[in-house]
Tab-separated table of C-alpha atoms and ligand atoms in Angstrom:
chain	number	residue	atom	x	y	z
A	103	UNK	CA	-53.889	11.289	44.178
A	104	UNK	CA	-54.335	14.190	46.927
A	105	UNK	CA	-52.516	17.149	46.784
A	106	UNK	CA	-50.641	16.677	49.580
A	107	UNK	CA	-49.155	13.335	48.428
A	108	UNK	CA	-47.598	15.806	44.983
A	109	UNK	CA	-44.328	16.607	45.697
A	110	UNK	CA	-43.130	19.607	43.582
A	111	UNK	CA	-39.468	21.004	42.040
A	112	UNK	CA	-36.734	18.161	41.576
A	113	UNK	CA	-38.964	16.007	44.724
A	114	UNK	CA	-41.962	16.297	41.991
A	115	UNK	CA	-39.779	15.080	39.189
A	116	UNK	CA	-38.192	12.337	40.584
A	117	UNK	CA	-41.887	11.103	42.048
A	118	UNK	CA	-43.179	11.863	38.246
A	119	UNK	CA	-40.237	9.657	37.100
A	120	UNK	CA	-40.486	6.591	39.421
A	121	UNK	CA	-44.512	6.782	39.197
A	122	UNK	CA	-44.383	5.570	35.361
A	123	UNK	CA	-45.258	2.696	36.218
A	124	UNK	CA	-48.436	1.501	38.544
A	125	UNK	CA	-46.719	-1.328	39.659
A	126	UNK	CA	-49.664	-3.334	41.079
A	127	UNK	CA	-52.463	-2.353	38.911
A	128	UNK	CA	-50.470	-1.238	35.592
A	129	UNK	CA	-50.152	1.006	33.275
A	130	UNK	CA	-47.068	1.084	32.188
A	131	UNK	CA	-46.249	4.332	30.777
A	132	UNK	CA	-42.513	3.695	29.308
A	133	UNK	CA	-44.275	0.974	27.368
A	134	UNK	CA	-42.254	1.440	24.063
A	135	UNK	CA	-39.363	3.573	23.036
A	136	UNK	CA	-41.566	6.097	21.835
A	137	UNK	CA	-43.945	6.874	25.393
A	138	UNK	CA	-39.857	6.980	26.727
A	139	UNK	CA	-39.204	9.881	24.383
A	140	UNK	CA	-42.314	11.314	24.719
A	141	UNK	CA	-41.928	11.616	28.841
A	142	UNK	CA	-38.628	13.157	28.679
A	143	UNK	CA	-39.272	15.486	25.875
A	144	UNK	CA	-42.215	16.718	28.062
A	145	UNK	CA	-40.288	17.658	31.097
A	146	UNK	CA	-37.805	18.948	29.349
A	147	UNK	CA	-34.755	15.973	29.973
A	148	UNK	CA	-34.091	15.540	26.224
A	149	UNK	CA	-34.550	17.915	23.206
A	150	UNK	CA	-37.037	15.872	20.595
A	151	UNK	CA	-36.149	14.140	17.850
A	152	UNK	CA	-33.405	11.949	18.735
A	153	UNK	CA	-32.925	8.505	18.887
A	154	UNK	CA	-34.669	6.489	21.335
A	155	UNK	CA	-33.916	2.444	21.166
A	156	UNK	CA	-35.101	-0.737	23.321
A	157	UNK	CA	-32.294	-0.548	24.963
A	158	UNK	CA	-32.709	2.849	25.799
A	159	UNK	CA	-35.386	2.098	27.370
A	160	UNK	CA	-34.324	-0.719	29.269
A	161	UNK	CA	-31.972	1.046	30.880
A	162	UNK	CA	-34.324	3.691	31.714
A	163	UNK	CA	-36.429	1.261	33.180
A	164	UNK	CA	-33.294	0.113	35.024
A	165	UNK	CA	-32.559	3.500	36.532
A	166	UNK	CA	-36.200	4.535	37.464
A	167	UNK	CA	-36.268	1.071	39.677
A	168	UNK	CA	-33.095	1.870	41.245
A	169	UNK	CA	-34.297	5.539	42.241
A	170	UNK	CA	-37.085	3.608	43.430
A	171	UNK	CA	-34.809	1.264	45.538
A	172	UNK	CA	-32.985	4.767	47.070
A	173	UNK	CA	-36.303	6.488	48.304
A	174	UNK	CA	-37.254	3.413	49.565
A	175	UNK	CA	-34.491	3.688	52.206
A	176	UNK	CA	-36.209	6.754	53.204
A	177	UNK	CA	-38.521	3.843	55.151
A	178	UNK	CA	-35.847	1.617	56.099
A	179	UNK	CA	-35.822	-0.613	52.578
A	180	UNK	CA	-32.558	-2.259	51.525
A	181	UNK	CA	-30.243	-0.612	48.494
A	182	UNK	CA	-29.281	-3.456	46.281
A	183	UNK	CA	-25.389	-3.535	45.280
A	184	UNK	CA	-27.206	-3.263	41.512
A	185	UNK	CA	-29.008	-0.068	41.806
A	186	UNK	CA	-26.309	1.791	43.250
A	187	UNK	CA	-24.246	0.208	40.319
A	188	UNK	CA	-27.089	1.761	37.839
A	189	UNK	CA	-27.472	5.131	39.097
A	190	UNK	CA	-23.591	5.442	39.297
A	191	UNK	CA	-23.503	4.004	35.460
A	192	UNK	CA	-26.109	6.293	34.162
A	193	UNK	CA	-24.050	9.079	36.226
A	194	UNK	CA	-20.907	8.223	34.315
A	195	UNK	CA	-22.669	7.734	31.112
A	196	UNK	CA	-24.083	11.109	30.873
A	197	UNK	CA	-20.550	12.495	31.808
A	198	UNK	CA	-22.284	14.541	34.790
A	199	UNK	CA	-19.848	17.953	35.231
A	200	UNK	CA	-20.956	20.866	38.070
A	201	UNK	CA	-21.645	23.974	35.593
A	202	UNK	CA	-22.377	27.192	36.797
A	203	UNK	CA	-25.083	29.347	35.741
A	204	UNK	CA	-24.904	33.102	35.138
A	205	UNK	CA	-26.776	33.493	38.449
A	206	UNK	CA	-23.674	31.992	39.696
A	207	UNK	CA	-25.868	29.242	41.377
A	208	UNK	CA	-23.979	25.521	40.325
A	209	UNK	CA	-25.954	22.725	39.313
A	210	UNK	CA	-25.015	19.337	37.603
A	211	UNK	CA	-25.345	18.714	34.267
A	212	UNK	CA	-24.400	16.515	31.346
A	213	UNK	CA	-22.011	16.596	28.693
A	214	UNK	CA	-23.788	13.612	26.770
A	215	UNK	CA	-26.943	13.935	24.984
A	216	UNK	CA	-30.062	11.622	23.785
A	217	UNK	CA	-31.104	9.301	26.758
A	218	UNK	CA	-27.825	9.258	28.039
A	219	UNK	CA	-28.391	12.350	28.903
A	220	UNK	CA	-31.643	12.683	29.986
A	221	UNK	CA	-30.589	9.885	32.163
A	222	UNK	CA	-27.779	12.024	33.706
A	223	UNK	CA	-30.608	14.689	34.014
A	224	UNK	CA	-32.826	12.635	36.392
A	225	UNK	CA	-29.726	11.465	38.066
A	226	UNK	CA	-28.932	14.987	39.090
A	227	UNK	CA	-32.108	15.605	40.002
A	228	UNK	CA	-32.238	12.816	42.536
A	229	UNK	CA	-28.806	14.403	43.907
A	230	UNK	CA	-30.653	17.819	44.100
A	231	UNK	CA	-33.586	16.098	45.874
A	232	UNK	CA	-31.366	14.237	48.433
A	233	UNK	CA	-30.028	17.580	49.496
A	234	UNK	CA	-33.704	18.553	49.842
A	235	UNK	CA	-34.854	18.772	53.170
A	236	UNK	CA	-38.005	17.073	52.031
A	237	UNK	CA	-36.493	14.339	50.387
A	238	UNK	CA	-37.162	12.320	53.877
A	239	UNK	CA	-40.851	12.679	53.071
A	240	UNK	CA	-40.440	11.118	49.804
A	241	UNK	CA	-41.729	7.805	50.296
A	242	UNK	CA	-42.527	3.564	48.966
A	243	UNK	CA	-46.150	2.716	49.992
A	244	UNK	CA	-45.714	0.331	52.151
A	245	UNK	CA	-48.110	-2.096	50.447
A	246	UNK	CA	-45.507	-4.783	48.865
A	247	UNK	CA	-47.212	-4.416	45.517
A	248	UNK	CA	-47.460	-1.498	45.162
A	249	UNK	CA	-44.461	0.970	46.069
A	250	UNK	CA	-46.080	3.931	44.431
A	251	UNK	CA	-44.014	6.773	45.435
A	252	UNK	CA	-45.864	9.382	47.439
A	253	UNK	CA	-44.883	12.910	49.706
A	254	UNK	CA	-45.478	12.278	53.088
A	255	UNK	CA	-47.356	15.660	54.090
A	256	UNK	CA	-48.127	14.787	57.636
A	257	UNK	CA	-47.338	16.671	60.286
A	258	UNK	CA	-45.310	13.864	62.031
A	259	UNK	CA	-44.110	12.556	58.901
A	260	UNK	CA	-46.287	9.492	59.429
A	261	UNK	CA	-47.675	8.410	56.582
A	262	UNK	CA	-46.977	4.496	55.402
A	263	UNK	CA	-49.957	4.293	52.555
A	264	UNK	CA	-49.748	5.852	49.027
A	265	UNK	CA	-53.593	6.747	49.583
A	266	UNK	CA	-55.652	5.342	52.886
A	267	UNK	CA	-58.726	4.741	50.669
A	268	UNK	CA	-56.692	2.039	48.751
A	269	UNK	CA	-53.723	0.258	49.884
A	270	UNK	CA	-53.611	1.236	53.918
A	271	UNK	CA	-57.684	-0.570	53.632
A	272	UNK	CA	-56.039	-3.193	51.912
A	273	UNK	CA	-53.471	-4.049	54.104
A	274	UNK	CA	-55.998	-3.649	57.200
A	275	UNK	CA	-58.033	-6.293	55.286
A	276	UNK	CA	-55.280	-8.142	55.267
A	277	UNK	CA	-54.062	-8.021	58.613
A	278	UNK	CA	-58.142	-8.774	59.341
A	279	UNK	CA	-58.028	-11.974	57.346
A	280	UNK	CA	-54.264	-13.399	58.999
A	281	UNK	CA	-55.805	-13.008	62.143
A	282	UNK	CA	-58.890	-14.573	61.399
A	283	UNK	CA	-57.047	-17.119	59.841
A	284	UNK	CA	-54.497	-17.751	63.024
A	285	UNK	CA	-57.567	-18.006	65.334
A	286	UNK	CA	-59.477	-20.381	63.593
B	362	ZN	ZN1	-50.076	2.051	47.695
């Protein structure tokens, strides 16, 4: 990955979240309940040492493939009834409240704790992100397998390929291979 496809602030942790997972090639980072503790723990969503289940993870799972589903619409993809149901669950879960900071700046945070929490944590993130002006340059590849998130950089905010090298040859191959296909 290029710089310039690295978001950074709330943008950075929301692409860090959804990017887990290399959906067309693997790995899977939230492989077991442990990697899910691990990943929160290390940006600083969750204090360690507390409980992490299957479950847990499954919803967190749940929630980073909604968030996926929501920057997706950035490039005209369709929002599921389901993973506005999920983020709004995780939202109410984590018992989300506006707190304000000795700086007197507000920002949301929640009540609960464990994943719960962290969940809420991420949530509020992507609600800090969508009232980022970059959050429009957050972005699905456009490859169908892959939907890596990526920040679109360009100057005309044109960008439709995680990296060119990879998927946008791909899909060119592609594209080659249909049309060879419907002239033959
Ligand atoms: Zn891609």
């Amino acid at each position: 990955m290029a710089d310039r496809d690295t978001a950074t602030g709330v943008l950075g942790l929301v692409q860090a979240f959804v990017n887990t997972v290399d959906l067309q090639d693997g790995p899977e980072e939230l492989a077991h309940p442990n990697a899910l503790e691990t990943w929160l723990v290390a940006h600083e969503l969750m204090q360690a040492g507390q409980p992490v289940s299957e479950a847990d993870l499954k919803h967190a799972i749940a929630v980073r493939e909604a968030i996926r589903a929501v920057i997706g619409a950035n490039t005209g993809g369709r929002v599921y009834p389901l993973d506005v149901a999920t983020l709004n669950e995780a939202a109410t879960a984590s018992r989300l409240r506006a707190r304000f900071s000795a700086d007197g700046k507000a920002r949301l945070e929640p009540e609960a704790g464990g994943v719960a929490g962290a969940m809420g944590r991420v949530v509020a993130a992507v609600f800090s992100a969508m009232a980022d002006e970059g959050w429009s340059r957050l972005k699905l590849c456009s490859s169908p397998t892959c939907r890596w998130v990526f920040y679109d950089g360009s100057r005309n905010h044109s960008s439709r390929w995680c990296t060119m090298a990879t998927c946008g040859n791909r899909q060119k191959a592609r594209r080659f291979r249909e049309r060879a296909r419907s002239i033959a």
